[in-house]
mmCIF file with all atom_site columns, C-alpha atoms in Angstrom:
data_model
loop_
_atom_site.group_PDB
_atom_site.id
_atom_site.type_symbol
_atom_site.label_atom_id
_atom_site.label_alt_id
_atom_site.label_comp_id
_atom_site.label_asym_id
_atom_site.label_entity_id
_atom_site.label_seq_id
_atom_site.pdbx_PDB_ins_code
_atom_site.Cartn_x
_atom_site.Cartn_y
_atom_site.Cartn_z
_atom_site.occupancy
_atom_site.B_iso_or_equiv
_atom_site.pdbx_formal_charge
_atom_site.auth_seq_id
_atom_site.auth_comp_id
_atom_site.auth_asym_id
_atom_site.auth_atom_id
_atom_site.pdbx_PDB_model_num
ATOM 1   C CA . MET P 1 1   ? 35.836 44.050 301.493 1.00 0.00 ? 1   MET P CA 1
ATOM 2   C CA . GLY P 1 2   ? 34.826 47.348 299.842 1.00 0.00 ? 2   GLY P CA 1
ATOM 3   C CA . SER P 1 3   ? 36.412 49.757 297.411 1.00 0.00 ? 3   SER P CA 1
ATOM 4   C CA . ARG P 1 4   ? 36.166 53.509 297.740 1.00 0.00 ? 4   ARG P CA 1
ATOM 5   C CA . ASN P 1 5   ? 37.719 55.730 295.077 1.00 0.00 ? 5   ASN P CA 1
ATOM 6   C CA . GLY P 1 6   ? 40.198 52.989 294.224 1.00 0.00 ? 6   GLY P CA 1
ATOM 7   C CA . VAL P 1 7   ? 41.128 52.421 297.880 1.00 0.00 ? 7   VAL P CA 1
ATOM 8   C CA . VAL P 1 8   ? 40.348 48.929 299.106 1.00 0.00 ? 8   VAL P CA 1
ATOM 9   C CA . PHE P 1 9   ? 39.458 48.520 302.728 1.00 0.00 ? 9   PHE P CA 1
ATOM 10  C CA . GLU P 1 10  ? 37.976 45.763 304.805 1.00 0.00 ? 10  GLU P CA 1
ATOM 11  C CA . ASP P 1 11  ? 34.850 46.668 306.755 1.00 0.00 ? 11  ASP P CA 1
ATOM 12  C CA . PHE P 1 12  ? 35.747 45.728 310.345 1.00 0.00 ? 12  PHE P CA 1
ATOM 13  C CA . PHE P 1 13  ? 33.072 47.959 311.900 1.00 0.00 ? 13  PHE P CA 1
ATOM 14  C CA . PRO P 1 14  ? 30.214 45.427 312.144 1.00 0.00 ? 14  PRO P CA 1
ATOM 15  C CA . ALA P 1 15  ? 32.501 42.984 313.991 1.00 0.00 ? 15  ALA P CA 1
ATOM 16  C CA . MET P 1 16  ? 33.683 45.799 316.280 1.00 0.00 ? 16  MET P CA 1
ATOM 17  C CA . VAL P 1 17  ? 30.094 46.783 317.078 1.00 0.00 ? 17  VAL P CA 1
ATOM 18  C CA . GLU P 1 18  ? 29.241 43.182 317.851 1.00 0.00 ? 18  GLU P CA 1
ATOM 19  C CA . LYS P 1 19  ? 32.218 42.953 320.193 1.00 0.00 ? 19  LYS P CA 1
ATOM 20  C CA . LEU P 1 20  ? 31.992 46.381 321.861 1.00 0.00 ? 20  LEU P CA 1
ATOM 21  C CA . GLY P 1 21  ? 28.274 47.143 321.714 1.00 0.00 ? 21  GLY P CA 1
ATOM 22  C CA . ALA P 1 22  ? 26.926 50.424 320.344 1.00 0.00 ? 22  ALA P CA 1
ATOM 23  C CA . GLU P 1 23  ? 28.196 52.597 323.187 1.00 0.00 ? 23  GLU P CA 1
ATOM 24  C CA . GLY P 1 24  ? 31.684 51.073 323.162 1.00 0.00 ? 24  GLY P CA 1
ATOM 25  C CA . PHE P 1 25  ? 31.880 51.405 319.402 1.00 0.00 ? 25  PHE P CA 1
ATOM 26  C CA . MET P 1 26  ? 30.911 55.098 319.482 1.00 0.00 ? 26  MET P CA 1
ATOM 27  C CA . LYS P 1 27  ? 33.608 55.605 322.116 1.00 0.00 ? 27  LYS P CA 1
ATOM 28  C CA . GLU P 1 28  ? 36.144 53.954 319.781 1.00 0.00 ? 28  GLU P CA 1
ATOM 29  C CA . LEU P 1 29  ? 35.041 56.233 316.927 1.00 0.00 ? 29  LEU P CA 1
ATOM 30  C CA . GLY P 1 30  ? 35.630 59.184 319.256 1.00 0.00 ? 30  GLY P CA 1
ATOM 31  C CA . ASN P 1 31  ? 39.121 57.870 319.985 1.00 0.00 ? 31  ASN P CA 1
ATOM 32  C CA . GLY P 1 32  ? 39.764 57.571 316.242 1.00 0.00 ? 32  GLY P CA 1
ATOM 33  C CA . PHE P 1 33  ? 38.623 61.154 315.761 1.00 0.00 ? 33  PHE P CA 1
ATOM 34  C CA . ARG P 1 34  ? 41.011 62.402 318.463 1.00 0.00 ? 34  ARG P CA 1
ATOM 35  C CA . LEU P 1 35  ? 43.901 60.469 316.853 1.00 0.00 ? 35  LEU P CA 1
ATOM 36  C CA . LEU P 1 36  ? 43.326 62.247 313.537 1.00 0.00 ? 36  LEU P CA 1
ATOM 37  C CA . MET P 1 37  ? 42.358 65.722 314.687 1.00 0.00 ? 37  MET P CA 1
ATOM 38  C CA . ASP P 1 38  ? 44.438 68.882 314.732 1.00 0.00 ? 38  ASP P CA 1
ATOM 39  C CA . GLU P 1 39  ? 44.838 69.433 318.476 1.00 0.00 ? 39  GLU P CA 1
ATOM 40  C CA . GLU P 1 40  ? 44.860 73.235 318.203 1.00 0.00 ? 40  GLU P CA 1
ATOM 41  C CA . LYS P 1 41  ? 41.730 73.431 316.040 1.00 0.00 ? 41  LYS P CA 1
ATOM 42  C CA . GLY P 1 42  ? 39.801 70.481 317.515 1.00 0.00 ? 42  GLY P CA 1
ATOM 43  C CA . VAL P 1 43  ? 38.815 69.214 314.043 1.00 0.00 ? 43  VAL P CA 1
ATOM 44  C CA . ILE P 1 44  ? 40.321 66.928 311.395 1.00 0.00 ? 44  ILE P CA 1
ATOM 45  C CA . THR P 1 45  ? 42.044 69.052 308.759 1.00 0.00 ? 45  THR P CA 1
ATOM 46  C CA . PHE P 1 46  ? 43.728 67.856 305.573 1.00 0.00 ? 46  PHE P CA 1
ATOM 47  C CA . GLN P 1 47  ? 47.116 68.353 307.270 1.00 0.00 ? 47  GLN P CA 1
ATOM 48  C CA . SER P 1 48  ? 46.162 66.418 310.407 1.00 0.00 ? 48  SER P CA 1
ATOM 49  C CA . LEU P 1 49  ? 44.592 63.635 308.313 1.00 0.00 ? 49  LEU P CA 1
ATOM 50  C CA . LYS P 1 50  ? 47.714 63.377 306.153 1.00 0.00 ? 50  LYS P CA 1
ATOM 51  C CA . ARG P 1 51  ? 50.032 63.480 309.169 1.00 0.00 ? 51  ARG P CA 1
ATOM 52  C CA . ASN P 1 52  ? 48.122 60.835 311.145 1.00 0.00 ? 52  ASN P CA 1
ATOM 53  C CA . SER P 1 53  ? 46.643 58.636 308.398 1.00 0.00 ? 53  SER P CA 1
ATOM 54  C CA . ALA P 1 54  ? 49.327 55.958 308.909 1.00 0.00 ? 54  ALA P CA 1
ATOM 55  C CA . LEU P 1 55  ? 47.820 55.338 312.372 1.00 0.00 ? 55  LEU P CA 1
ATOM 56  C CA . LEU P 1 56  ? 44.764 53.954 310.584 1.00 0.00 ? 56  LEU P CA 1
ATOM 57  C CA . GLY P 1 57  ? 46.719 52.042 307.954 1.00 0.00 ? 57  GLY P CA 1
ATOM 58  C CA . LEU P 1 58  ? 45.916 54.668 305.299 1.00 0.00 ? 58  LEU P CA 1
ATOM 59  C CA . GLN P 1 59  ? 49.510 55.665 304.536 1.00 0.00 ? 59  GLN P CA 1
ATOM 60  C CA . GLY P 1 60  ? 49.086 54.488 300.929 1.00 0.00 ? 60  GLY P CA 1
ATOM 61  C CA . MET P 1 61  ? 46.388 57.057 300.164 1.00 0.00 ? 61  MET P CA 1
ATOM 62  C CA . SER P 1 62  ? 47.275 59.918 297.825 1.00 0.00 ? 62  SER P CA 1
ATOM 63  C CA . ASP P 1 63  ? 46.664 63.569 298.732 1.00 0.00 ? 63  ASP P CA 1
ATOM 64  C CA . GLU P 1 64  ? 43.767 63.554 296.269 1.00 0.00 ? 64  GLU P CA 1
ATOM 65  C CA . GLU P 1 65  ? 42.170 60.515 297.967 1.00 0.00 ? 65  GLU P CA 1
ATOM 66  C CA . LEU P 1 66  ? 42.572 62.103 301.404 1.00 0.00 ? 66  LEU P CA 1
ATOM 67  C CA . MET P 1 67  ? 41.041 65.373 300.120 1.00 0.00 ? 67  MET P CA 1
ATOM 68  C CA . CYS P 1 68  ? 38.180 63.421 298.566 1.00 0.00 ? 68  CYS P CA 1
ATOM 69  C CA . MET P 1 69  ? 37.513 61.671 301.882 1.00 0.00 ? 69  MET P CA 1
ATOM 70  C CA . LEU P 1 70  ? 37.612 65.008 303.719 1.00 0.00 ? 70  LEU P CA 1
ATOM 71  C CA . ARG P 1 71  ? 35.252 66.653 301.199 1.00 0.00 ? 71  ARG P CA 1
ATOM 72  C CA . GLU P 1 72  ? 32.852 63.715 301.358 1.00 0.00 ? 72  GLU P CA 1
ATOM 73  C CA . GLY P 1 73  ? 32.561 64.013 305.132 1.00 0.00 ? 73  GLY P CA 1
ATOM 74  C CA . ASP P 1 74  ? 32.540 67.827 305.339 1.00 0.00 ? 74  ASP P CA 1
ATOM 75  C CA . LEU P 1 75  ? 28.822 68.482 305.779 1.00 0.00 ? 75  LEU P CA 1
ATOM 76  C CA . ASP P 1 76  ? 29.053 72.148 306.823 1.00 0.00 ? 76  ASP P CA 1
ATOM 77  C CA . GLY P 1 77  ? 31.579 73.163 304.143 1.00 0.00 ? 77  GLY P CA 1
ATOM 78  C CA . ASP P 1 78  ? 34.275 74.468 306.490 1.00 0.00 ? 78  ASP P CA 1
ATOM 79  C CA . GLY P 1 79  ? 37.002 72.299 304.931 1.00 0.00 ? 79  GLY P CA 1
ATOM 80  C CA . ALA P 1 80  ? 37.457 70.176 308.068 1.00 0.00 ? 80  ALA P CA 1
ATOM 81  C CA . LEU P 1 81  ? 35.657 67.353 309.923 1.00 0.00 ? 81  LEU P CA 1
ATOM 82  C CA . ASN P 1 82  ? 34.229 67.828 313.386 1.00 0.00 ? 82  ASN P CA 1
ATOM 83  C CA . GLU P 1 83  ? 33.535 64.738 315.489 1.00 0.00 ? 83  GLU P CA 1
ATOM 84  C CA . MET P 1 84  ? 29.929 64.391 314.292 1.00 0.00 ? 84  MET P CA 1
ATOM 85  C CA . GLU P 1 85  ? 30.951 64.652 310.617 1.00 0.00 ? 85  GLU P CA 1
ATOM 86  C CA . PHE P 1 86  ? 33.728 62.085 311.192 1.00 0.00 ? 86  PHE P CA 1
ATOM 87  C CA . CYS P 1 87  ? 31.331 59.599 312.804 1.00 0.00 ? 87  CYS P CA 1
ATOM 88  C CA . THR P 1 88  ? 28.764 60.154 310.032 1.00 0.00 ? 88  THR P CA 1
ATOM 89  C CA . LEU P 1 89  ? 31.431 59.563 307.374 1.00 0.00 ? 89  LEU P CA 1
ATOM 90  C CA . MET P 1 90  ? 32.612 56.356 309.077 1.00 0.00 ? 90  MET P CA 1
ATOM 91  C CA . PHE P 1 91  ? 29.037 55.044 309.070 1.00 0.00 ? 91  PHE P CA 1
ATOM 92  C CA . ARG P 1 92  ? 28.606 55.955 305.400 1.00 0.00 ? 92  ARG P CA 1
ATOM 93  C CA . LEU P 1 93  ? 31.865 54.208 304.459 1.00 0.00 ? 93  LEU P CA 1
ATOM 94  C CA . SER P 1 94  ? 30.745 51.000 306.192 1.00 0.00 ? 94  SER P CA 1
ATOM 95  C CA . PRO P 1 95  ? 28.019 49.130 304.271 1.00 0.00 ? 95  PRO P CA 1
ATOM 96  C CA . GLY P 1 96  ? 27.652 46.702 307.161 1.00 0.00 ? 96  GLY P CA 1
ATOM 97  C CA . LEU P 1 97  ? 27.056 49.507 309.631 1.00 0.00 ? 97  LEU P CA 1
ATOM 98  C CA . MET P 1 98  ? 24.512 51.212 307.401 1.00 0.00 ? 98  MET P CA 1
ATOM 99  C CA . GLU P 1 99  ? 22.466 48.007 307.415 1.00 0.00 ? 99  GLU P CA 1
ATOM 100 C CA . SER P 1 100 ? 22.450 47.768 311.193 1.00 0.00 ? 100 SER P CA 1
ATOM 101 C CA . SER P 1 101 ? 22.454 51.495 312.060 1.00 0.00 ? 101 SER P CA 1
ATOM 102 C CA . SER P 1 102 ? 18.805 51.549 313.195 1.00 0.00 ? 102 SER P CA 1
ATOM 103 C CA . GLU P 1 103 ? 19.524 48.670 315.603 1.00 0.00 ? 103 GLU P CA 1
ATOM 104 C CA . LEU P 1 104 ? 22.596 50.530 316.872 1.00 0.00 ? 104 LEU P CA 1
ATOM 105 C CA . LEU P 1 105 ? 20.605 53.709 317.388 1.00 0.00 ? 105 LEU P CA 1
ATOM 106 C CA . GLU P 1 106 ? 17.952 51.776 319.267 1.00 0.00 ? 106 GLU P CA 1
ATOM 107 C CA . GLU P 1 107 ? 20.584 50.097 321.456 1.00 0.00 ? 107 GLU P CA 1
ATOM 108 C CA . ALA P 1 108 ? 22.277 53.460 322.176 1.00 0.00 ? 108 ALA P CA 1
ATOM 109 C CA . ILE P 1 109 ? 18.936 55.077 323.098 1.00 0.00 ? 109 ILE P CA 1
ATOM 110 C CA . VAL P 1 110 ? 17.917 52.170 325.339 1.00 0.00 ? 110 VAL P CA 1
ATOM 111 C CA . SER P 1 111 ? 21.291 52.271 327.138 1.00 0.00 ? 111 SER P CA 1
ATOM 112 C CA . GLU P 1 112 ? 20.790 56.002 327.839 1.00 0.00 ? 112 GLU P CA 1
ATOM 113 C CA . PHE P 1 113 ? 17.639 55.352 329.901 1.00 0.00 ? 113 PHE P CA 1
#
């Protein structure tokens, strides 16, 4: 169990990766991105995150916590998260995934060829 800006979450990602494999897990992350994104803009905005956060069990997060999460993941500074930024943020928020990310990358590359 980890704590991020006062929000406590349980890190389920390593167990999901073990169950789904690297490719299946990345597909699930993509599904999570699509659940949270603004359909017109194709990115996760503060409004779409706030509107859909309950789908991920994040309904207890304050606007400030949601904004903080968005800012932390916004690598290009456009105020929104594209799919790559979302996946990167999810990896950074998961200590267990960070530890095994090189193995995941290797598995994903091997499955491509």
